Short mmCIF file of C-alpha atoms in Angstrom, two decimals:
data_model
loop_
_atom_site.label_atom_id
_atom_site.label_comp_id
_atom_site.label_asym_id
_atom_site.label_seq_id
_atom_site.Cartn_x
_atom_site.Cartn_y
_atom_site.Cartn_z
CA PRO A 1 119.90 71.79 82.61
CA ALA A 2 121.81 74.77 83.96
CA PRO A 3 124.26 73.74 86.71
CA ALA A 4 122.92 74.37 90.23
CA GLN A 5 124.37 77.41 91.95
CA SER A 6 126.03 76.60 95.23
CA GLY A 7 123.57 76.76 98.00
CA ALA A 8 120.65 77.66 95.79
CA ALA A 9 119.02 75.76 92.98
CA ASP A 10 117.49 78.90 91.63
CA ALA A 11 115.27 79.06 88.57
CA GLN A 12 116.55 75.80 87.03
CA GLY A 13 115.54 74.76 83.53
CA TRP A 14 113.57 71.53 83.00
CA GLY A 15 115.45 68.26 83.37
CA PRO A 16 116.11 65.47 85.86
CA PRO A 17 115.94 66.80 89.40
CA PRO A 18 119.20 68.43 90.45
CA PRO A 19 120.55 66.89 93.65
CA GLU A 20 119.37 69.88 95.68
CA LEU A 21 115.77 69.41 94.61
CA LEU A 22 115.73 65.62 94.63
CA GLY A 23 114.81 65.23 98.28
CA PRO A 24 111.82 67.58 98.29
CA ALA A 25 110.73 66.38 94.82
CA ARG A 26 110.66 62.77 96.00
CA PHE A 27 108.78 63.80 99.15
CA ALA A 28 106.20 65.63 97.06
CA LEU A 29 105.77 62.54 94.83
CA GLU A 30 105.39 60.36 97.91
CA MET A 31 102.64 62.64 99.20
CA TYR A 32 100.99 62.65 95.77
CA ASN A 33 100.96 58.81 95.62
CA ARG A 34 99.90 58.35 99.22
CA GLY A 35 97.24 55.63 99.47
CA ARG A 36 97.75 54.28 95.96
CA ALA A 37 98.37 50.62 95.33
CA ALA A 38 101.54 49.49 93.60
CA GLY A 39 101.24 49.77 89.84
CA THR A 40 98.91 52.75 90.05
CA ARG A 41 101.47 55.23 91.28
CA ALA A 42 102.59 58.22 89.25
CA VAL A 43 106.25 58.53 88.30
CA LEU A 44 108.40 61.65 88.57
CA GLY A 45 109.43 63.17 85.23
CA ALA A 46 111.31 66.45 84.85
CA VAL A 47 111.74 68.88 87.71
CA ARG A 48 112.66 72.53 88.02
CA GLY A 49 112.40 74.96 90.84
CA ARG A 50 114.09 77.19 93.34
CA VAL A 51 114.77 77.33 97.03
CA ARG A 52 114.45 80.21 99.47
CA ARG A 53 116.26 79.90 102.72
CA ALA A 54 115.17 81.62 105.94
CA GLY A 55 116.33 80.79 109.46
CA HIS A 56 116.38 77.03 110.00
CA GLY A 57 114.01 76.37 107.09
CA SER A 58 114.16 76.14 103.31
CA LEU A 59 111.09 76.70 101.13
CA TYR A 60 111.20 74.80 97.83
CA SER A 61 108.99 75.97 94.99
CA LEU A 62 108.96 73.10 92.52
CA GLU A 63 107.40 72.45 89.16
CA ALA A 64 107.44 68.81 88.11
CA THR A 65 105.90 66.59 85.43
CA LEU A 66 104.28 63.41 86.69
CA GLU A 67 103.54 60.43 84.47
CA GLU A 68 100.32 58.72 85.46
CA PRO A 69 100.40 54.99 84.62
CA PRO A 70 98.01 53.59 81.99
CA CYS A 71 94.59 52.96 83.43
CA ASN A 72 92.59 50.09 81.96
CA ASP A 73 90.53 49.17 84.99
CA PRO A 74 86.96 50.35 84.29
CA THR A 75 86.29 50.45 88.02
CA VAL A 76 89.03 53.03 88.41
CA CYS A 77 88.58 55.17 85.32
CA GLN A 78 85.68 55.46 82.92
CA LEU A 79 87.79 55.89 79.83
CA PRO A 80 90.93 53.86 79.29
CA VAL A 81 93.81 56.27 79.40
CA SER A 82 97.06 55.12 77.89
CA ARG A 83 99.24 57.50 79.76
CA LYS A 84 98.65 61.00 81.11
CA THR A 85 101.25 63.65 81.84
CA LEU A 86 100.47 66.09 84.61
CA LEU A 87 102.23 69.35 85.35
CA CYS A 88 102.33 70.02 89.06
CA SER A 89 103.61 72.82 91.27
CA PHE A 90 104.54 71.97 94.83
CA GLU A 91 105.70 74.03 97.81
CA VAL A 92 107.73 71.98 100.26
CA LEU A 93 109.04 73.34 103.54
CA ASP A 94 112.16 71.62 104.86
CA GLU A 95 112.74 72.47 108.51
CA LEU A 96 115.72 70.75 110.12
CA GLY A 97 115.40 67.82 107.76
CA LYS A 98 111.65 67.43 108.26
CA HIS A 99 109.60 67.96 105.07
CA MET A 100 106.13 69.45 105.00
CA LEU A 101 104.00 69.76 101.86
CA LEU A 102 102.46 73.22 101.89
CA ARG A 103 100.77 73.35 98.53
CA ARG A 104 100.05 71.12 95.58
CA ASP A 105 98.51 72.17 92.26
CA CYS A 106 98.31 69.66 89.41
CA GLY A 107 96.66 69.78 86.06
CA PRO A 108 97.00 68.25 82.63
CA VAL A 109 99.84 69.71 80.63
CA VAL A 110 98.60 72.65 78.55
CA THR A 111 100.17 72.35 75.11
CA LYS A 112 99.31 75.84 73.80
CA VAL A 113 98.09 79.18 75.12
CA THR A 114 94.40 79.50 74.33
CA ASP A 115 93.15 82.78 73.02
CA ASP A 116 89.67 83.18 74.47
CA GLY A 117 89.18 86.68 73.18
CA ASN A 118 89.35 88.31 76.58
CA GLU A 119 92.26 90.67 75.95
CA ALA A 120 92.14 92.34 79.36
CA LEU A 121 92.69 88.97 80.98
CA ASN A 122 95.24 87.53 78.68
CA SER A 123 97.31 90.62 78.24
CA GLY A 124 97.05 91.42 81.93
CA LEU A 125 98.04 87.95 83.03
CA PRO A 126 100.90 87.01 80.75
CA LEU A 127 102.49 84.82 83.38
CA LEU A 128 99.42 83.06 84.47
CA THR A 129 98.11 82.13 81.07
CA LYS A 130 101.36 80.38 80.43
CA ASP A 131 100.89 78.47 83.64
CA PRO A 132 99.16 75.11 83.53
CA LEU A 133 96.15 76.67 85.18
CA SER A 134 92.87 75.93 83.54
CA GLN A 135 90.92 78.54 81.54
CA ASP A 136 88.12 78.66 84.07
CA PHE A 137 90.68 79.86 86.61
CA SER A 138 91.17 83.02 84.53
CA VAL A 139 87.45 83.56 84.16
CA LYS A 140 86.95 83.06 87.88
CA MET A 141 89.78 85.50 88.66
CA ALA A 142 88.18 88.13 86.42
CA SER A 143 84.87 87.81 88.23
CA ILE A 144 86.53 87.99 91.67
CA PHE A 145 88.36 91.12 90.51
CA LYS A 146 85.07 92.59 89.30
CA ASN A 147 83.57 91.98 92.75
CA PHE A 148 86.61 93.64 94.33
CA VAL A 149 86.24 96.74 92.12
CA THR A 150 82.54 96.99 93.03
CA THR A 151 83.00 96.30 96.77
CA TYR A 152 85.77 98.82 97.27
CA ASN A 153 84.49 101.27 94.67
CA ARG A 154 87.74 101.23 92.69
CA THR A 155 88.17 103.41 89.58
CA TYR A 156 91.10 103.21 87.18
CA GLN A 157 92.02 106.03 84.82
CA THR A 158 92.84 103.93 81.77
CA LYS A 159 92.24 100.46 80.37
CA GLU A 160 95.95 99.80 80.70
CA GLU A 161 95.83 100.61 84.38
CA ALA A 162 92.84 98.30 84.81
CA GLN A 163 94.80 95.52 83.10
CA TRP A 164 97.82 96.17 85.26
CA ARG A 165 95.75 96.18 88.45
CA LEU A 166 94.08 92.92 87.40
CA SER A 167 97.45 91.28 87.03
CA VAL A 168 98.60 92.66 90.40
CA PHE A 169 95.34 91.42 91.93
CA ALA A 170 95.83 87.94 90.49
CA SER A 171 99.38 87.62 91.73
CA ASN A 172 98.25 88.94 95.13
CA MET A 173 95.68 86.15 95.29
CA VAL A 174 98.53 83.69 94.87
CA ARG A 175 100.57 85.53 97.53
CA ALA A 176 97.61 85.44 99.92
CA GLN A 177 97.35 81.68 99.36
CA LYS A 178 101.01 81.27 100.23
CA ILE A 179 100.62 83.36 103.37
CA GLN A 180 97.59 81.25 104.26
CA ALA A 181 99.62 78.07 103.85
CA LEU A 182 102.35 79.44 106.06
CA ASP A 183 100.11 80.58 108.94
CA HIS A 184 99.58 78.13 111.77
CA GLY A 185 96.90 80.17 113.49
CA THR A 186 93.24 80.44 112.53
CA ALA A 187 93.58 83.53 110.36
CA GLN A 188 91.97 83.69 106.92
CA TYR A 189 93.77 85.60 104.20
CA GLY A 190 92.32 86.67 100.86
CA VAL A 191 90.77 89.67 99.17
CA THR A 192 91.05 92.93 101.11
CA LYS A 193 90.89 96.58 100.10
CA PHE A 194 94.64 96.44 99.50
CA SER A 195 94.49 93.54 97.01
CA ASP A 196 95.24 95.63 93.95
CA LEU A 197 98.42 97.15 95.40
CA THR A 198 101.84 95.67 94.81
CA GLU A 199 103.80 94.75 97.93
CA GLU A 200 106.07 97.70 97.27
CA GLU A 201 103.19 100.16 97.03
CA PHE A 202 101.58 98.78 100.18
CA ARG A 203 104.84 99.03 102.14
CA THR A 204 105.63 102.51 100.92
CA ILE A 205 102.17 103.98 101.49
CA TYR A 206 100.90 102.26 104.63
CA LEU A 207 103.85 101.00 106.63
CA ASN A 208 106.48 102.70 108.75
CA PRO A 209 110.04 101.46 108.23
CA LEU A 210 111.34 104.07 110.68
CA LEU A 211 110.18 101.77 113.47
CA ARG A 212 113.05 99.39 112.84
CA GLU A 213 115.56 101.80 111.45
CA VAL A 214 115.70 104.50 114.07
CA PRO A 215 116.01 103.98 117.80
CA GLY A 216 113.44 106.22 119.50
CA LYS A 217 113.82 108.25 122.63
CA LYS A 218 114.83 106.16 125.58
CA MET A 219 112.03 105.67 128.09
CA HIS A 220 112.38 104.18 131.51
CA LEU A 221 110.88 100.80 132.19
CA ALA A 222 107.45 100.67 133.79
CA LYS A 223 107.08 98.81 137.06
CA SER A 224 105.40 95.43 136.64
CA ILE A 225 101.87 95.08 137.98
CA GLY A 226 101.99 93.73 141.53
CA ASP A 227 105.56 94.95 141.91
CA PRO A 228 105.67 96.35 145.49
CA ALA B 1 96.28 88.72 134.92
CA PRO B 2 92.62 87.83 134.38
CA PRO B 3 92.12 85.11 131.73
CA GLU B 4 90.77 87.68 129.32
CA TRP B 5 90.26 91.42 129.10
CA ASP B 6 88.75 93.84 126.60
CA TRP B 7 88.93 97.61 127.09
CA ARG B 8 86.36 98.08 124.32
CA LYS B 9 83.79 96.75 126.78
CA ASN B 10 85.02 99.13 129.47
CA GLY B 11 84.72 102.35 127.52
CA ALA B 12 88.41 103.08 127.08
CA VAL B 13 88.62 102.77 123.28
CA THR B 14 87.34 105.18 120.61
CA LYS B 15 86.05 104.02 117.24
CA VAL B 16 88.40 102.60 114.64
CA LYS B 17 90.04 105.33 112.56
CA ASP B 18 91.60 105.39 109.09
CA GLN B 19 95.11 106.72 108.43
CA GLY B 20 94.43 106.85 104.69
CA MET B 21 97.34 106.74 102.24
CA CYS B 22 99.84 107.87 104.85
CA GLY B 23 102.41 106.09 107.04
CA SER B 24 101.05 107.68 110.20
CA CYS B 25 100.30 104.48 112.11
CA TRP B 26 102.61 105.69 114.93
CA ALA B 27 100.37 108.71 115.56
CA PHE B 28 97.21 106.56 115.77
CA SER B 29 98.91 104.07 118.07
CA VAL B 30 99.96 106.85 120.44
CA THR B 31 96.68 108.79 120.43
CA GLY B 32 94.87 105.50 121.07
CA ASN B 33 97.07 104.89 124.09
CA VAL B 34 96.66 108.44 125.42
CA GLU B 35 92.86 108.22 124.90
CA GLY B 36 92.89 105.12 127.11
CA GLN B 37 95.15 106.67 129.73
CA TRP B 38 93.07 109.85 129.92
CA PHE B 39 89.89 107.79 130.30
CA LEU B 40 91.33 105.61 133.05
CA ASN B 41 93.00 108.43 134.96
CA ARG B 42 90.67 111.39 134.32
CA GLY B 43 87.43 109.57 133.53
CA THR B 44 86.61 110.99 130.11
CA LEU B 45 86.99 109.27 126.75
CA LEU B 46 88.05 111.83 124.15
CA SER B 47 89.02 111.17 120.55
CA LEU B 48 92.40 112.85 120.13
CA SER B 49 94.16 114.46 117.18
CA GLU B 50 96.69 112.57 115.08
CA GLN B 51 96.99 115.53 112.69
CA GLU B 52 98.51 117.61 115.49
CA LEU B 53 101.30 115.01 115.74
CA LEU B 54 101.78 114.90 111.96
CA ASP B 55 102.13 118.71 111.82
CA CYS B 56 103.82 119.60 115.08
CA ASP B 57 105.96 116.61 116.16
CA LYS B 58 109.23 117.67 114.54
CA MET B 59 111.12 114.62 115.74
CA ASP B 60 109.04 112.38 113.55
CA LYS B 61 108.31 112.32 109.84
CA ALA B 62 104.53 112.54 109.51
CA CYS B 63 103.42 110.25 106.65
CA MET B 64 106.94 108.94 106.20
CA GLY B 65 106.81 107.37 109.63
CA GLY B 66 107.53 108.06 113.28
CA LEU B 67 108.19 106.49 116.66
CA PRO B 68 105.82 106.34 119.61
CA SER B 69 108.58 107.27 122.08
CA ASN B 70 109.25 110.46 120.14
CA ALA B 71 105.56 111.20 119.92
CA TYR B 72 105.06 110.99 123.69
CA SER B 73 107.92 113.42 124.12
CA ALA B 74 106.43 115.78 121.54
CA ILE B 75 103.04 115.73 123.29
CA LYS B 76 104.75 116.61 126.57
CA ASN B 77 106.78 119.41 125.02
CA LEU B 78 103.84 120.81 123.04
CA GLY B 79 101.72 120.88 126.17
CA GLY B 80 99.08 118.33 125.29
CA LEU B 81 96.78 117.08 122.55
CA GLU B 82 93.75 118.70 121.00
CA THR B 83 90.69 116.66 120.19
CA GLU B 84 90.01 115.10 116.80
CA ASP B 85 87.18 117.58 116.28
CA ASP B 86 89.31 120.62 117.05
CA TYR B 87 92.29 119.48 114.95
CA SER B 88 90.86 117.09 112.37
CA TYR B 89 92.77 114.49 110.38
CA GLN B 90 93.85 115.37 106.83
CA GLY B 91 96.15 112.47 106.02
CA HIS B 92 99.08 114.65 104.96
CA MET B 93 101.40 117.06 106.70
CA GLN B 94 100.47 120.75 107.03
CA ALA B 95 101.83 123.74 108.94
CA CYS B 96 101.55 123.23 112.69
CA ASN B 97 98.34 124.77 113.91
CA PHE B 98 98.43 123.70 117.55
CA SER B 99 97.24 126.03 120.27
CA ALA B 100 97.83 125.19 123.89
CA GLU B 101 94.55 126.76 124.89
CA LYS B 102 92.71 124.14 122.88
CA ALA B 103 94.62 121.20 124.33
CA LYS B 104 92.17 118.98 126.20
CA VAL B 105 94.60 116.37 127.54
CA TYR B 106 98.16 116.29 128.73
CA ILE B 107 100.62 113.56 129.64
CA ASN B 108 103.28 113.59 132.37
CA ASP B 109 105.60 110.91 131.12
CA SER B 110 105.88 107.76 129.04
CA VAL B 111 107.21 104.31 129.87
CA GLU B 112 108.58 101.28 128.09
CA LEU B 113 106.79 98.07 129.03
CA SER B 114 108.05 94.54 129.63
CA GLN B 115 108.70 92.12 126.77
CA ASN B 116 107.14 89.32 128.81
CA GLU B 117 103.68 88.78 127.35
CA GLN B 118 102.17 87.63 130.63
CA LYS B 119 103.37 90.81 132.29
CA LEU B 120 102.05 92.80 129.35
CA ALA B 121 98.62 91.19 129.81
CA ALA B 122 98.65 92.01 133.50
CA TRP B 123 99.69 95.59 132.76
CA LEU B 124 97.02 95.99 130.11
CA ALA B 125 94.22 94.67 132.34
CA LYS B 126 95.18 97.07 135.11
CA LYS B 127 96.51 100.11 133.30
CA GLY B 128 94.88 100.30 129.87
CA PRO B 129 95.49 99.80 126.14
CA ILE B 130 99.12 99.51 125.08
CA SER B 131 100.92 101.01 122.09
CA VAL B 132 102.93 98.32 120.31
CA ALA B 133 104.80 97.93 117.03
CA ILE B 134 104.75 94.75 114.97
CA ASN B 135 105.95 93.18 111.73
CA ALA B 136 102.96 93.62 109.39
CA PHE B 137 103.69 90.42 107.43
CA GLY B 138 100.43 89.10 105.90
CA MET B 139 98.31 92.04 107.06
CA GLN B 140 97.78 93.28 103.50
CA PHE B 141 95.53 90.25 102.93
CA TYR B 142 94.27 89.55 106.45
CA ARG B 143 90.49 89.04 106.66
CA HIS B 144 89.74 87.48 110.02
CA GLY B 145 90.85 84.94 112.63
CA ILE B 146 93.97 84.71 114.79
CA ALA B 147 97.13 85.29 112.76
CA HIS B 148 100.20 83.21 113.65
CA PRO B 149 102.69 83.39 110.78
CA LEU B 150 105.80 81.16 110.71
CA ARG B 151 108.48 82.94 112.72
CA PRO B 152 111.08 83.22 109.90
CA LEU B 153 108.50 85.07 107.81
CA CYS B 154 107.34 87.48 110.52
CA SER B 155 110.59 88.36 112.15
CA PRO B 156 110.57 90.50 115.30
CA TRP B 157 113.53 92.34 113.82
CA LEU B 158 111.56 93.76 110.88
CA ILE B 159 109.05 95.92 112.76
CA ASP B 160 107.13 98.21 110.42
CA HIS B 161 103.69 98.99 111.81
CA ALA B 162 102.46 100.59 115.05
CA VAL B 163 99.09 99.59 116.48
CA LEU B 164 97.19 99.45 119.81
CA ILE B 165 96.48 96.37 121.92
CA VAL B 166 93.05 96.80 123.50
CA GLY B 167 92.48 93.34 124.92
CA TYR B 168 93.38 89.68 125.01
CA GLY B 169 91.68 86.31 125.46
CA ASN B 170 91.30 82.86 123.91
CA ARG B 171 89.28 81.59 120.97
CA SER B 172 88.89 77.81 121.01
CA GLU B 173 91.92 77.68 123.26
CA VAL B 174 94.07 79.76 120.92
CA PRO B 175 95.42 82.74 122.88
CA PHE B 176 95.18 86.10 121.10
CA TRP B 177 95.84 89.80 121.39
CA ALA B 178 92.98 92.02 120.18
CA ILE B 179 94.64 94.80 118.22
CA LYS B 180 93.08 98.08 117.07
CA ASN B 181 94.47 98.97 113.65
CA SER B 182 94.10 102.29 111.82
CA TRP B 183 93.10 101.08 108.33
CA GLY B 184 89.37 101.70 108.71
CA THR B 185 86.51 99.39 109.67
CA ASP B 186 86.40 97.74 106.22
CA TRP B 187 89.64 95.90 106.88
CA GLY B 188 90.14 92.83 109.11
CA GLU B 189 87.52 92.14 111.80
CA LYS B 190 85.76 95.53 111.67
CA GLY B 191 89.16 97.21 111.80
CA TYR B 192 90.67 94.85 114.36
CA TYR B 193 93.53 92.38 113.94
CA TYR B 194 93.86 89.27 116.11
CA LEU B 195 97.39 88.03 116.66
CA HIS B 196 98.64 84.94 118.46
CA ARG B 197 99.62 85.70 122.10
CA GLY B 198 102.50 84.14 124.05
CA SER B 199 104.93 83.38 121.24
CA GLY B 200 106.30 86.82 120.51
CA SER B 201 104.48 86.58 117.21
CA CYS B 202 105.64 89.24 114.70
CA GLY B 203 107.51 91.06 117.46
CA VAL B 204 104.35 92.14 119.27
CA ASN B 205 106.24 92.25 122.58
CA THR B 206 109.32 94.16 121.45
CA MET B 207 108.18 97.82 121.48
CA ALA B 208 105.33 98.04 124.00
CA SER B 209 104.90 101.46 125.58
CA SER B 210 102.45 103.80 127.25
CA ALA B 211 101.98 107.41 128.23
CA VAL B 212 101.61 108.22 131.91
CA VAL B 213 98.86 110.55 133.08
CA ASN B 214 98.99 111.54 136.74
#
């Protein structure tokens, strides 16, 4: 594995967990095995990932292989499974030494990229199809995107643009999920009329960076209510 | 301050508007505030022109952004605001076409408000909707409910969107600000955004201001 950069284990290759990722990786495994009896717990395999630091917290995005133990107990699993390898992605927030599992996605390891004949999807989602996400995820995403196009009456000039917007839409769905995980109010995030815009486009078109860049005219302070 | 307040129920808020593909949120935040001030001090609710600010407020940058404090000053110097009907919104900058004779409202001054959210609530309940500026983190995908992003992700130092607070209250004991946005009624809760109150969430208390109408 590539040596960890100081202060950031960024975009590591697969291999035993680098020291920086060991803590959150073990915490994620502990959460995964919670409630399981001894002998039925999964074991941590290879780990890779990166860390983003902000304020007092660090957000670890990890990908790890987990080895499920053989399962011969018919009451636990219908078919005897000798050993199953899962590929999981975890998001772990470490705030002042306290870990919190924000997201967990696990699925069987996908050994090859399936070609299901849906070019718009596959070519538009190069990253995703390489992810361990199941095929029905892609089909579901395509139908959600189709609903979006109908609901908000979207038109795209070319097939290429449609493919590009589909891939932006799909990655925005993942972003919305992350924002959802990191909100401790009651808000719901998901598909909106801006879901086919990249973050850059949205910022440039709809937001107003001047607000933080330029001090406005000085105004005097209003009296508080009830102030004699 | 009363436990809850909503100027939409008291006739001080016009319908939700749509800034289109333009960074003119500052103009909508300010006209929304002036609409409320004119209603509360002169008794008439008028829908006022953002396009006039885009075209004629030379201190600000139309679709590239602007500041409420500059906009108040521009309204004062121009001599008032025309109505939406008289000077309709185009969503991009044009030559200034303001005429003082058509101005239906004027303002005398503008003030900066406290950063204490309890004082802000008291001010709002007594004086009217407040222009504020927030960090828009998460708003691209907001659908409904009370937003309360983790503080490191919605820093009060990265303010990038101006909106209008029209009320406040509690939903299942979660305190909120009711915020009128300018992205149309097909975004958020019929055009409104609900943000956690009392924790300085997304910098909501850092740039509160209002026009003054004598």
